[in-house]
XYZ file of C-alpha atoms in Angstrom:
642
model
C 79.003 -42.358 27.206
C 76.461 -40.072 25.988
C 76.157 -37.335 28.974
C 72.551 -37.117 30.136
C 70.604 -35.388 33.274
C 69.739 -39.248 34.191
C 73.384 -39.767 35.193
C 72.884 -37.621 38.013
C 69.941 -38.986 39.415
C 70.112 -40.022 43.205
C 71.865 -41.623 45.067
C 74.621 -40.270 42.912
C 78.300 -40.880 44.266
C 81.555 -39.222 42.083
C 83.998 -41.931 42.642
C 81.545 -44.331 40.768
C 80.400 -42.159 37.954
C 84.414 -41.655 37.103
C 85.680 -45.104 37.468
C 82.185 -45.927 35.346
C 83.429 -42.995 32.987
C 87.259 -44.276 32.802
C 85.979 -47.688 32.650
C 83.633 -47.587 29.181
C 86.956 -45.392 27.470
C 88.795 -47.566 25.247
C 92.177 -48.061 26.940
C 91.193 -46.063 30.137
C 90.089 -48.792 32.483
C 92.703 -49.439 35.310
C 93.051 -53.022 35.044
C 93.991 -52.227 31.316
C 91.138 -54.533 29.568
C 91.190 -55.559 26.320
C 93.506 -52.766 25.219
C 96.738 -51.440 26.997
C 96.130 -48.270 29.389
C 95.915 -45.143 27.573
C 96.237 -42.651 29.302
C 96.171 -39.461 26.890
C 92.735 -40.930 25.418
C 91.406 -41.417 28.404
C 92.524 -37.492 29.518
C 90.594 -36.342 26.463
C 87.881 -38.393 27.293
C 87.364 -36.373 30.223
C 88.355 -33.054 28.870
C 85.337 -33.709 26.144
C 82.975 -34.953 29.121
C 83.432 -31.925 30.977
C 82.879 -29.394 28.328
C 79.792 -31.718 28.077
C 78.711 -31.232 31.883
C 78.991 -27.664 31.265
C 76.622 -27.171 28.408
C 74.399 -29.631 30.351
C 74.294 -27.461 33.181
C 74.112 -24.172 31.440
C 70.535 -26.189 29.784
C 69.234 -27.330 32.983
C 70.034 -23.992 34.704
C 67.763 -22.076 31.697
C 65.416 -24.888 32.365
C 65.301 -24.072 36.440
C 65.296 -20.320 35.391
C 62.218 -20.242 33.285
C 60.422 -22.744 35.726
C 60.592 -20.167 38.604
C 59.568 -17.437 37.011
C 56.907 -19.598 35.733
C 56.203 -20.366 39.558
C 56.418 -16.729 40.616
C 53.845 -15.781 37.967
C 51.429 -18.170 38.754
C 52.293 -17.434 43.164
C 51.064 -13.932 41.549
C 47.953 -14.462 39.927
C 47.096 -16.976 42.780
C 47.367 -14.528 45.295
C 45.653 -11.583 43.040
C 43.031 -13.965 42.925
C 43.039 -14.622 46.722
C 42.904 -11.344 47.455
C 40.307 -10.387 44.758
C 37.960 -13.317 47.018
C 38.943 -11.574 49.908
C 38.144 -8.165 48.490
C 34.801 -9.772 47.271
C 33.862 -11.450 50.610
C 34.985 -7.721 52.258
C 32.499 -6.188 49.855
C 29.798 -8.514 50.291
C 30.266 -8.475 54.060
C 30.566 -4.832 54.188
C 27.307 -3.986 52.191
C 25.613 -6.909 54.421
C 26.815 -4.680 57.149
C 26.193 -1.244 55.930
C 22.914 -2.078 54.322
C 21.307 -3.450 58.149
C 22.650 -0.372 59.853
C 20.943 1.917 57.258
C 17.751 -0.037 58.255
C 18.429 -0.084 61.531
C 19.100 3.822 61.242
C 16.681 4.442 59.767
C 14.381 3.898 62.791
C 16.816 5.920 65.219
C 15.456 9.201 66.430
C 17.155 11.858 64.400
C 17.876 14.568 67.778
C 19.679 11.716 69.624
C 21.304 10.028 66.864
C 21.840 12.545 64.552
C 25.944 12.034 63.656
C 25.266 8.234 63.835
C 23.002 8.722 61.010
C 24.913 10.536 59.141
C 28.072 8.581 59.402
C 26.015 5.476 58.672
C 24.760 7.701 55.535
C 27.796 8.474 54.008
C 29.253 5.188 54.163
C 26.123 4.198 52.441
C 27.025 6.037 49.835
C 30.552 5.397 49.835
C 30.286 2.000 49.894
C 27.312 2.352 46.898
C 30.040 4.517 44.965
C 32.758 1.976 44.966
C 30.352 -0.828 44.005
C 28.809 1.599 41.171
C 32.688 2.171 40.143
C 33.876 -1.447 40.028
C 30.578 -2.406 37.933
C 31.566 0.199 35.533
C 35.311 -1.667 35.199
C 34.194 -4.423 35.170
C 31.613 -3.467 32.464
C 34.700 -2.040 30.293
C 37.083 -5.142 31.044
C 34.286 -7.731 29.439
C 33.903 -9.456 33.192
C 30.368 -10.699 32.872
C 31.241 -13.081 36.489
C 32.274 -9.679 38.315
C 29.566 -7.583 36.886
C 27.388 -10.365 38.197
C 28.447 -10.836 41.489
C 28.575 -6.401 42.015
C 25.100 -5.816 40.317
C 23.761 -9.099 43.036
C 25.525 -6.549 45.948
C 23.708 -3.396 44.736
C 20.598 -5.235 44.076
C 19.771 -4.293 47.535
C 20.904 -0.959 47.335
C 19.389 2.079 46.183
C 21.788 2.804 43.502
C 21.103 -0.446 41.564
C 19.049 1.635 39.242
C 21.823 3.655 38.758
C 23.552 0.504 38.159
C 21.465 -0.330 35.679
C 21.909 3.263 34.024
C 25.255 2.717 33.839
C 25.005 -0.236 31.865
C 22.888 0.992 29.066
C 24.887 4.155 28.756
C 28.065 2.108 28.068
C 26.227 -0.893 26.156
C 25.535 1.868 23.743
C 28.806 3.529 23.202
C 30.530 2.648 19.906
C 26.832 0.804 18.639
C 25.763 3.511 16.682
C 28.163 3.556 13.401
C 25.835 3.327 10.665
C 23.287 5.939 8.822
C 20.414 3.049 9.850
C 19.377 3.506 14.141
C 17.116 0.811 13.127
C 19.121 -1.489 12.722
C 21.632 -0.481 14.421
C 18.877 -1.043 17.183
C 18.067 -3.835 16.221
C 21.936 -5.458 15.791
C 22.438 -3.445 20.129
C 19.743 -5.252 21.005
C 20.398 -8.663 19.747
C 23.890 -8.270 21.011
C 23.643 -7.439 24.897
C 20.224 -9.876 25.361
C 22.489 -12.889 26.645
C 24.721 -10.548 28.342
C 21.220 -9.146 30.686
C 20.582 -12.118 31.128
C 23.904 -13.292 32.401
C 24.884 -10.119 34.468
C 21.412 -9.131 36.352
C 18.565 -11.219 38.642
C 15.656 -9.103 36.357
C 16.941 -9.255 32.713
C 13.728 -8.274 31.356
C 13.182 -4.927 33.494
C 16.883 -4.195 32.101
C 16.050 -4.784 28.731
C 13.112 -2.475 28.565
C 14.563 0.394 29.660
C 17.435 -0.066 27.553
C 14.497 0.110 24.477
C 13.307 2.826 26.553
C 16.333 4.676 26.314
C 16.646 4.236 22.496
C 13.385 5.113 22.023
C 13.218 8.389 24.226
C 16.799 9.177 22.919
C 18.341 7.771 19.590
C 15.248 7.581 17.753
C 14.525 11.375 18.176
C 17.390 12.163 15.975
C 14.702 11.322 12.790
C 12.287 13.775 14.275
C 14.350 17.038 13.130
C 13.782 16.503 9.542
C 10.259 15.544 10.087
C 9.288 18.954 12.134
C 11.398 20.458 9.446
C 9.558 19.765 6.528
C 5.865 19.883 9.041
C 5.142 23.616 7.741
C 6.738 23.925 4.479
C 6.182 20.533 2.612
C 2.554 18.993 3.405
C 3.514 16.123 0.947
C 7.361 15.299 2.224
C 5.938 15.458 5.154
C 3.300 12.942 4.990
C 5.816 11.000 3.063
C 8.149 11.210 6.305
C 6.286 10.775 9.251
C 4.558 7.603 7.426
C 8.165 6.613 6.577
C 9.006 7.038 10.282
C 6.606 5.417 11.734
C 6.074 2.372 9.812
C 10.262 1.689 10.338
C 9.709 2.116 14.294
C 6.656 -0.478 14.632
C 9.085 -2.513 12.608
C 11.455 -2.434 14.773
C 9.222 -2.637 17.571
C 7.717 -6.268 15.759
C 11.903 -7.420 15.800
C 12.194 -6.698 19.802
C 9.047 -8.809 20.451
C 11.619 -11.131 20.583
C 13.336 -10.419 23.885
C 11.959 -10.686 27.258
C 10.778 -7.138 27.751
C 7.907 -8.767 30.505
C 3.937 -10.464 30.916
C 2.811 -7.454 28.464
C 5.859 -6.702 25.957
C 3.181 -5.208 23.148
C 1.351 -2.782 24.980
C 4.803 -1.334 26.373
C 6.039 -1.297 22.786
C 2.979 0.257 22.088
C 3.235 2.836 24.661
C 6.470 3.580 23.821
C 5.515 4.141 20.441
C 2.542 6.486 21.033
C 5.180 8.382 23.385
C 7.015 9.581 20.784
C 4.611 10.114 18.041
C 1.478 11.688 19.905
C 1.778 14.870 18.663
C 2.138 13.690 15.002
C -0.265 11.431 15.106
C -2.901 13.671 16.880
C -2.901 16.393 13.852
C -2.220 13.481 11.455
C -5.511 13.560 9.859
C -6.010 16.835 9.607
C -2.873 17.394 7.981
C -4.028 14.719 5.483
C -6.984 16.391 4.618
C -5.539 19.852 4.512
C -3.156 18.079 1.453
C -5.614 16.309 -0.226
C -7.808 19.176 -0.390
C -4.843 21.758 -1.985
C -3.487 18.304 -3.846
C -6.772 17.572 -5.511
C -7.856 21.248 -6.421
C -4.242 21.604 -7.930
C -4.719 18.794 -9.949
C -8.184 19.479 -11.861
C -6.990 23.303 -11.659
C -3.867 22.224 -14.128
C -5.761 19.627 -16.414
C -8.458 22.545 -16.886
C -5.807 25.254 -17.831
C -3.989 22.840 -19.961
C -7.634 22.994 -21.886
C -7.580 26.248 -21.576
C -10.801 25.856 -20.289
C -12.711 28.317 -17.549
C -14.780 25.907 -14.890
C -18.417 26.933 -15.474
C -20.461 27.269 -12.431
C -22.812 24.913 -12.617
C -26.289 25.166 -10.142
C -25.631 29.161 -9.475
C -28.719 29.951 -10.093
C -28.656 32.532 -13.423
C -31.802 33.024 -15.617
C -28.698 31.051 -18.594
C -28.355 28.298 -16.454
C -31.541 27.928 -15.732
C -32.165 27.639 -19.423
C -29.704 25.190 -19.445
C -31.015 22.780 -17.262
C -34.596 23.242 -19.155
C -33.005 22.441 -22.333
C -30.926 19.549 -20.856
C -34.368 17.894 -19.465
C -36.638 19.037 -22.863
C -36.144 19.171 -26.278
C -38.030 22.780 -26.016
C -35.620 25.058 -28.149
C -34.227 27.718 -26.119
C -30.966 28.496 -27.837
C -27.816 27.160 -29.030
C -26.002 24.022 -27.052
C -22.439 24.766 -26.001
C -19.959 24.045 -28.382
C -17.172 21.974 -26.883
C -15.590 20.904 -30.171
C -16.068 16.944 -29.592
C -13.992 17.613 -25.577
C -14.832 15.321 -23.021
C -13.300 17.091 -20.536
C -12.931 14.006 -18.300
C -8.991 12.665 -18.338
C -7.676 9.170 -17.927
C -3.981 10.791 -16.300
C -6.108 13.416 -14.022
C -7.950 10.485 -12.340
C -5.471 8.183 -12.464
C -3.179 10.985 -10.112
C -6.334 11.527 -7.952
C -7.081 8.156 -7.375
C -2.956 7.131 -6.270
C -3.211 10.547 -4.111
C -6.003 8.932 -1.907
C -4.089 5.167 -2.040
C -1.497 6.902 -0.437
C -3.506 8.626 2.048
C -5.702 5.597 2.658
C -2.440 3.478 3.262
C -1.100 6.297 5.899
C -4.897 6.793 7.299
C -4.295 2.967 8.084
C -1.181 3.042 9.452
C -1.387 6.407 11.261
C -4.638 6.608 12.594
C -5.778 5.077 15.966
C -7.613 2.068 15.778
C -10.917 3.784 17.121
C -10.330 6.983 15.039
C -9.626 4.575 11.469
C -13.613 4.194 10.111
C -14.108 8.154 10.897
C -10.699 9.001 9.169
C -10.779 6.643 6.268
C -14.324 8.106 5.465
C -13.272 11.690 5.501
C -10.363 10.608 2.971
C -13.306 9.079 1.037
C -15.450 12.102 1.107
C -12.721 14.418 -0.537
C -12.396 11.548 -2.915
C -16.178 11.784 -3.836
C -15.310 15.772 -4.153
C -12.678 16.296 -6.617
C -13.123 12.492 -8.695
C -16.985 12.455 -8.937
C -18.287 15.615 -8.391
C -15.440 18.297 -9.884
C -14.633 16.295 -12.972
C -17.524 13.522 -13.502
C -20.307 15.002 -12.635
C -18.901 18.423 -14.569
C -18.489 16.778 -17.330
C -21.797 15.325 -17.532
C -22.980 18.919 -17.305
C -20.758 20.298 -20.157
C -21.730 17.352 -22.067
C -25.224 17.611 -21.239
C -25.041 21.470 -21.946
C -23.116 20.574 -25.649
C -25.762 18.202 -26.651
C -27.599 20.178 -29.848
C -31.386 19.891 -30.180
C -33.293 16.958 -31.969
C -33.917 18.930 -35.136
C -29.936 19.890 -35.350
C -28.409 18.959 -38.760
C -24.941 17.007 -38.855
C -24.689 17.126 -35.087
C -21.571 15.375 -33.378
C -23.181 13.575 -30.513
C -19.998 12.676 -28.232
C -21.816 12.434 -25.512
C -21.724 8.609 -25.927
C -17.889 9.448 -25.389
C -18.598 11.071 -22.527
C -20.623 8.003 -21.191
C -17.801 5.451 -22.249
C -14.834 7.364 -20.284
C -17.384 8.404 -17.517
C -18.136 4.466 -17.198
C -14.121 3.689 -17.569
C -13.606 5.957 -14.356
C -16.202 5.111 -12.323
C -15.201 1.639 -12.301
C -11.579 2.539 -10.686
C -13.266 4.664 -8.270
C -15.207 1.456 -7.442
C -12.145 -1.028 -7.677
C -10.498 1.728 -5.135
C -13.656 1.646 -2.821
C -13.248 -2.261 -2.403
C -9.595 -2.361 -2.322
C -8.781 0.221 -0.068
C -11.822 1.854 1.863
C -13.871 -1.085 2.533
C -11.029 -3.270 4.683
C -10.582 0.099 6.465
C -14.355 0.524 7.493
C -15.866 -2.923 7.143
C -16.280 -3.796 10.703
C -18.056 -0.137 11.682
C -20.795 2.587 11.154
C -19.198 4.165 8.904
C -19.945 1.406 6.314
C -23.339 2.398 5.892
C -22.385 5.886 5.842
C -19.815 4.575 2.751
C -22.538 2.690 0.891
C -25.360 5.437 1.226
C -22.794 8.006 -0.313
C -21.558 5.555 -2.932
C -25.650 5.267 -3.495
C -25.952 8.688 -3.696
C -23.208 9.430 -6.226
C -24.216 6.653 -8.572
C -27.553 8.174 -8.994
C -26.696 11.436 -9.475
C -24.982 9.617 -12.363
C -27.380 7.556 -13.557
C -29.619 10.208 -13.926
C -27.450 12.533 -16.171
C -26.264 9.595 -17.905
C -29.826 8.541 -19.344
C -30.865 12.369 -19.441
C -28.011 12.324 -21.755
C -28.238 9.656 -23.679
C -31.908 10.019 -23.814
C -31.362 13.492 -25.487
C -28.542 11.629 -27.749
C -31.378 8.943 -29.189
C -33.585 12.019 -30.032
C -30.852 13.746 -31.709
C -29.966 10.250 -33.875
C -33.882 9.879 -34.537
C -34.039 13.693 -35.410
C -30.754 13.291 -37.750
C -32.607 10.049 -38.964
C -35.469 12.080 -40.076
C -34.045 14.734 -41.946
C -32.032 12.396 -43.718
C -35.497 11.139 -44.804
C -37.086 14.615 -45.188
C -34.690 15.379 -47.586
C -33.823 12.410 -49.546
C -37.204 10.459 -50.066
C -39.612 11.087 -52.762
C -42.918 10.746 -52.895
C -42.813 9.449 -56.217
C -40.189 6.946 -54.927
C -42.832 4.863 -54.035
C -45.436 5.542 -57.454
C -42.788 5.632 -60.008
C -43.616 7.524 -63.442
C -43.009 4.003 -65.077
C -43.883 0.781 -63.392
C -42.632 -1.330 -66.206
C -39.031 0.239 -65.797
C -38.181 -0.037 -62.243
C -35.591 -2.224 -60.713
C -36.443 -3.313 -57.630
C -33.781 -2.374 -54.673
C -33.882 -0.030 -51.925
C -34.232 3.576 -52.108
C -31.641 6.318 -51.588
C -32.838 7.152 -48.309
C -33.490 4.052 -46.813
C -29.455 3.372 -48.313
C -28.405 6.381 -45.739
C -30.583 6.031 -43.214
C -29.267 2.629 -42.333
C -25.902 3.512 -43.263
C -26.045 6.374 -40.271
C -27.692 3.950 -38.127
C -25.388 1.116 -38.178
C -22.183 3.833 -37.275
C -24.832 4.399 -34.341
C -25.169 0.853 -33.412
C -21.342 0.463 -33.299
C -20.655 4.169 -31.531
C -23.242 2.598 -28.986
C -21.608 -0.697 -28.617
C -17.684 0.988 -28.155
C -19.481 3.878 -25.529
C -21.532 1.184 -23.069
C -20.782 -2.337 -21.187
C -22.835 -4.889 -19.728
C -26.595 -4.815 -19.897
C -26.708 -0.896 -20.604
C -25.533 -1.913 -24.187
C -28.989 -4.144 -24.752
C -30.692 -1.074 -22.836
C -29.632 1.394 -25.656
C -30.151 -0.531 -28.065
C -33.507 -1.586 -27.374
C -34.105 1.714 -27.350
C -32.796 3.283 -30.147
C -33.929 0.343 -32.332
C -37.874 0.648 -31.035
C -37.588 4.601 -31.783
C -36.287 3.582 -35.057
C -38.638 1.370 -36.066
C -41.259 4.134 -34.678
C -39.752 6.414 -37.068
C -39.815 4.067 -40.404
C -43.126 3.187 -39.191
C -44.773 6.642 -38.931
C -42.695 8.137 -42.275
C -44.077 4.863 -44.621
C -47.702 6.464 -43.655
C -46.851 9.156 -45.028
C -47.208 7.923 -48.479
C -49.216 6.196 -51.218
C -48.342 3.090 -52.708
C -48.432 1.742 -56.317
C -47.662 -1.703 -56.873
C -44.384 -1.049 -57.749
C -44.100 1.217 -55.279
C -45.182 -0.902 -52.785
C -42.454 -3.532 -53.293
C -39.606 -0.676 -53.328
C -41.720 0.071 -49.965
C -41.002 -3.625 -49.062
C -37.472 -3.419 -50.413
C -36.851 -0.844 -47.949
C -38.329 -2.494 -45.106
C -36.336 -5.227 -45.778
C -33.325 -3.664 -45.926
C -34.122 -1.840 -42.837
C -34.426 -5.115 -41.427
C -31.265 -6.110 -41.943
C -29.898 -3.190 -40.460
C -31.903 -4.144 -37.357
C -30.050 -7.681 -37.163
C -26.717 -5.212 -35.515
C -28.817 -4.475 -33.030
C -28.820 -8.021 -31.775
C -31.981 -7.298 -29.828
C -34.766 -9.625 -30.227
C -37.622 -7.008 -29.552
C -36.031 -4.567 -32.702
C -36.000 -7.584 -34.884
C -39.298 -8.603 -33.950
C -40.618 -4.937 -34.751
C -39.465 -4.923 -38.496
C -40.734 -8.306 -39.123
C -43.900 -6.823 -38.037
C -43.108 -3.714 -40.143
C -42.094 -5.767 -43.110
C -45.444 -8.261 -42.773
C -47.611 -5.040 -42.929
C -45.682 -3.562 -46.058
C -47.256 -6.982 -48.021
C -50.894 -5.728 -47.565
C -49.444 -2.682 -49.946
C -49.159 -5.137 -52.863
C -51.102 -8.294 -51.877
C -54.244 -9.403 -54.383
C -57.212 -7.859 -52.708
C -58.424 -11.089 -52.441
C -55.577 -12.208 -50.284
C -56.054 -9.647 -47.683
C -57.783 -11.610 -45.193
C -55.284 -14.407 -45.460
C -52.509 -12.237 -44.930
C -53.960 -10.625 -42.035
C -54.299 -13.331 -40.524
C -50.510 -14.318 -41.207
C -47.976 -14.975 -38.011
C -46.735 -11.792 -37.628
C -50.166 -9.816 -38.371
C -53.017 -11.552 -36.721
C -52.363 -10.334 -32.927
C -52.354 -6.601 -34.417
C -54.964 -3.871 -34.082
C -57.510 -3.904 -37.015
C -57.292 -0.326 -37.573
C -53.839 -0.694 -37.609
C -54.068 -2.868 -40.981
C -56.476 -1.249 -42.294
C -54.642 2.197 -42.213
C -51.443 0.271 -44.053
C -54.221 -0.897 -46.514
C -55.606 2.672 -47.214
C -52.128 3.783 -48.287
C -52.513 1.909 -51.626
C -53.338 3.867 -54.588
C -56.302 1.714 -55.711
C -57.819 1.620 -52.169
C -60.725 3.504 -53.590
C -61.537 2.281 -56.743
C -60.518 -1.677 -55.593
C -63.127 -0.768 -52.656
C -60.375 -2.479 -50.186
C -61.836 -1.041 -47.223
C -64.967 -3.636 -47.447
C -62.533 -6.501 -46.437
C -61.740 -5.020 -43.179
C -65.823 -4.319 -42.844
């Protein structure tokens, strides 16, 4: 019989249970059974039965053991538990207590009452003390439900601030492991916002000066190495506070988040300004201060690497005034500057310029005060205007101007089409800058027209130099244009020796002429954009033709010579097809009409006056093509035009 704790369940009676025992043993029941009575088997039937009862007991008694302590533990933490209720209910009804008779006291008169006061006082305090102290515990033991129920005590209490203080001095401790107190702001914040909310009756108020805090406290451990670098590094410092303060609005953008209140921004806001009003007040003029020194740095090094000495241009010296007469004339009154084919104007200098005020206009932006933005973005533009179009365009208009050589130079290089092409190149990212960056900054305000009126102002200081320039630059092409013509035609060109032995093609000059003037057609083309190309060139082609026109008068035709003459004209002609201008083209189809009365029959005059492109033209004008002919006189020409 397997030996089991069931056995023993009641009503249990020993008599039984043995004869029960004796009875299921082969050979031990007493009325001998099936088997004769054994009584040695049935004596180590019980032997074995009672070892069994023994380790039975030994099991159940391990059993009973472990139960009560079990039982005693849990009679512990029942009656911690009690008493913690009872110590909660004491506190509770305690500050109830304590917290009436301070009212109450506080209305007693102090000469009669004067140690009732002041024991009601300091068990004010006392009591205020120990709640202050068990909030802290409880803080450190992780019991939001006690933290709770102490901070809903002290709520009424003038300590709960302190209370409060507590809080975010030990929500902090241990947060701040990494190099980042953004986000390790950030990460704090995220972390305790369900925990506010769980543990006090105002989780916002909480959670705002707990930003408060960080802001007043951990942030200003970035502010060292921003004062430190405020006198000795303009640029790092810049660099720094912009740095700075574009990571704390950011941060300030991730704790719009949280309940911080009705008006979250404007206290972010505040808290912002708090710490950064006395960067941000000197901000700009800081800015200024850097782009001034930054700007004059940079055109001082490009001109040294030139080894160039700035001219002062406008000082008023009987040389400069010179200068500007023989910039504006073509009166002679001495030698252009020779700047051996320089621009002076640099691609890498503007380019540095130009990112020097992006980077100012992006901290202007993000720096300034919204009212103070317009005023400061403008100034920013101003020193812009300065260095990029006044210290380096504008200057090098005036060397070039200065370096263009008079109309009746020989071989003169006439770069100052380069200086119009690169001029052109960088006043179009000073413009691209101006839209980009200034104009969002100032759109909405005064200052716009301020802007545009300046921008106005700079373009046609421009302008004018520019077709002062490249007015002076035609006249130099027409004068090089002449004295290729001076000194290679002939006036027999045009009444060869022999008539019978001429082949007819164009003449030397005319060859070299258009030769020259197609390079100028291209140099033209490379140095402008846009309409001023058609501009140009419209004008350069009607001062050619002017010039072809006035130097054929200066000769007399014999009918051979006259269809070289044509020849010419014709080839000059096609020279005038690169101008792609319709006006130019028109001009030497006139031009080459005119050239036919040198050869026509004189019986065919009147018909071919009265041809397409001669019939709208002055009389006189024929007629003095018509004298040029060699047998005007003895022909007696001139009566057809009577």
């Amino acid at each position: 019989m397997t030996t089991t704790a069931q056995l023993f369940e009641e009503p249990f009676d020993a008599d039984e249970y043995i004869e029960r025992l004796a009875w299921r043993t082969p050979g031990g029941g007493s009325k001998g059974g099936a088997e004769a009575f054994d009584p040695k088997r049935l004596l180590d039937e019980f032997k074995s039965h009672i070892e069994e009862l023994k380790q039975l007991d030994e099991k159940i008694q391990r059993k009973v053991e472990k139960l009560e302590d079990q039982c005693h533990g849990e009679a512990k933490d029942f009656a911690r538990k009690v008493q913690d209720l009872q110590r909660s209910n004491q506190i509770k009804e305690a500050a109830d207590i304590i917290q009436k008779l301070h009212l109450i006291a506080q209305e007693l008169p102090f000469d009669r009452f004067a140690d009732v006061k002041a024991k009601i006082a300091s068990k004010y305090h006392d009591l205020e003390r120990q709640l202050i102290q068990e909030f802290t515990a409880a803080q450190r033991r992780g019991e939001i439900g006690r933290m709770r129920e102490v901070a809903a005590v002290l709520l009424h209490f003038k300590g709960y601030a302190h209370c409060v203080d507590v809080y975010i001095k030990q929500c902090q401790e241990g947060a701040y492991t990494r190099n980042d107190v953004f986000e390790d702001t950030a990460a704090l914040c995220q972390r305790v916002n369900k925990q506010v909310a769980e543990v006090f009756s105002s989780p916002e108020t909480v959670m705002a000066k707990l930003i408060q805090n960080i802001f007043e406290n951990k942030l200003q451990v970035c502010f060292p190495k921003l004062d430190g670098t405020r006198q000795s590094d303009a640029e790092q410092y810049l660099k720094n506070l912009y740095d700075l303060y574009t990571r704390t609005t950011a941060l300030a953008t991730k704790l719009t988040e949280f309940n911080l209140g009705s008006d979250k921004h404007t206290f972010l806001s505040k808290l912002i300004k708090s710490i950064f009003s006395s960067y941000l007040e000197s901000y700009i003029d800081m800015e200024r201060e850097y782009l001034r020194n930054r700007g004059a740095m940079i055109l001082q090094r490009y001109y040294d690497s030139k080894n160039h000495q700035k001219r002062a241009i406008g000082s008023g010296s009987i040389q400069e005034l010179k200068e500007r007469i023989r910039q504006r004339t073509n009166l002679p009154l001495g030698p252009s500057l020779d700047t051996h084919g320089e621009t002076f104007l640099s691609p890498e200098l503007v380019v540095n310029l130009l990112q020097e005020t992006r980077h100012a206009f992006e901290r202007c932006h993000r720096l300034s005060d919204p009212s103070d933005l317009p005023k400061n973005a403008y100034s920013i533009f101003l020193l812009l205007v300065e260095h990029l179009c006044v210290d380096h365009i504008d200057y090098a208009l005036e060397i070039g101007l200065s370096a263009i050589p008079s109309s009746d130079a020989k071989n003169a290089n006439l770069y100052f089409l380069d200086v119009v092409q690169q001029a052109n190149s960088i006043f179009h990212l000073f413009d691209k800058q101006f839209n980009d960056q200034l104009m969002p900054l100032i759109s909405s305000s005064p200052k716009l027209a301020e802007c545009l009126q300046k921008k106005k102002e700079v373009i046609e200081q421009m302008e004018v130099k520019l077709d002062t320039g490249i007015d002076r630059t035609l006249n130099c092409m027409v004068g090089q244009m002449k004295h290729i013509l001076a000194t290679e035609q002939k006036k027999t060109d045009f009444r060869p020796e022999d008539e019978n032995n001429v082949m007819i093609q164009y003449t030397t000059a005319c060859s070299k002429v258009c030769a020259y003037v197609s390079r100028q057609v291209e140099h033209v083309r490379k140095s402008m954009d846009g309409k001023n190309v058609d501009t140009v060139l419209t004008e350069l082609g009607v001062r050619f033709h002017r010039l072809i026109h006035e130097h054929l008068q200066q000769f007399s035709y014999s009918s051979m010579g006259g269809m070289l003459a044509i020849c010419d004209v014709a080839e000059y002609r096609r020279c005038a097809k690169n101008f792609r201008v319709p006006l130019v083209l028109q001009l030497f189809d006139t031009l080459h009409a005119l050239c036919n009365l040198l050869v026509v029959a004189p019986d065919n005059l009147k018909q071919v006056c009265s041809g397409e492109h001669l019939t709208n033209l002055d009389r006189n004008l024929l007629h003095a093509f018509v004298q040029l002919r060699v047998d005007y006189r003895s022909a007696r020409l001139g009566r057809h035009f009577s």
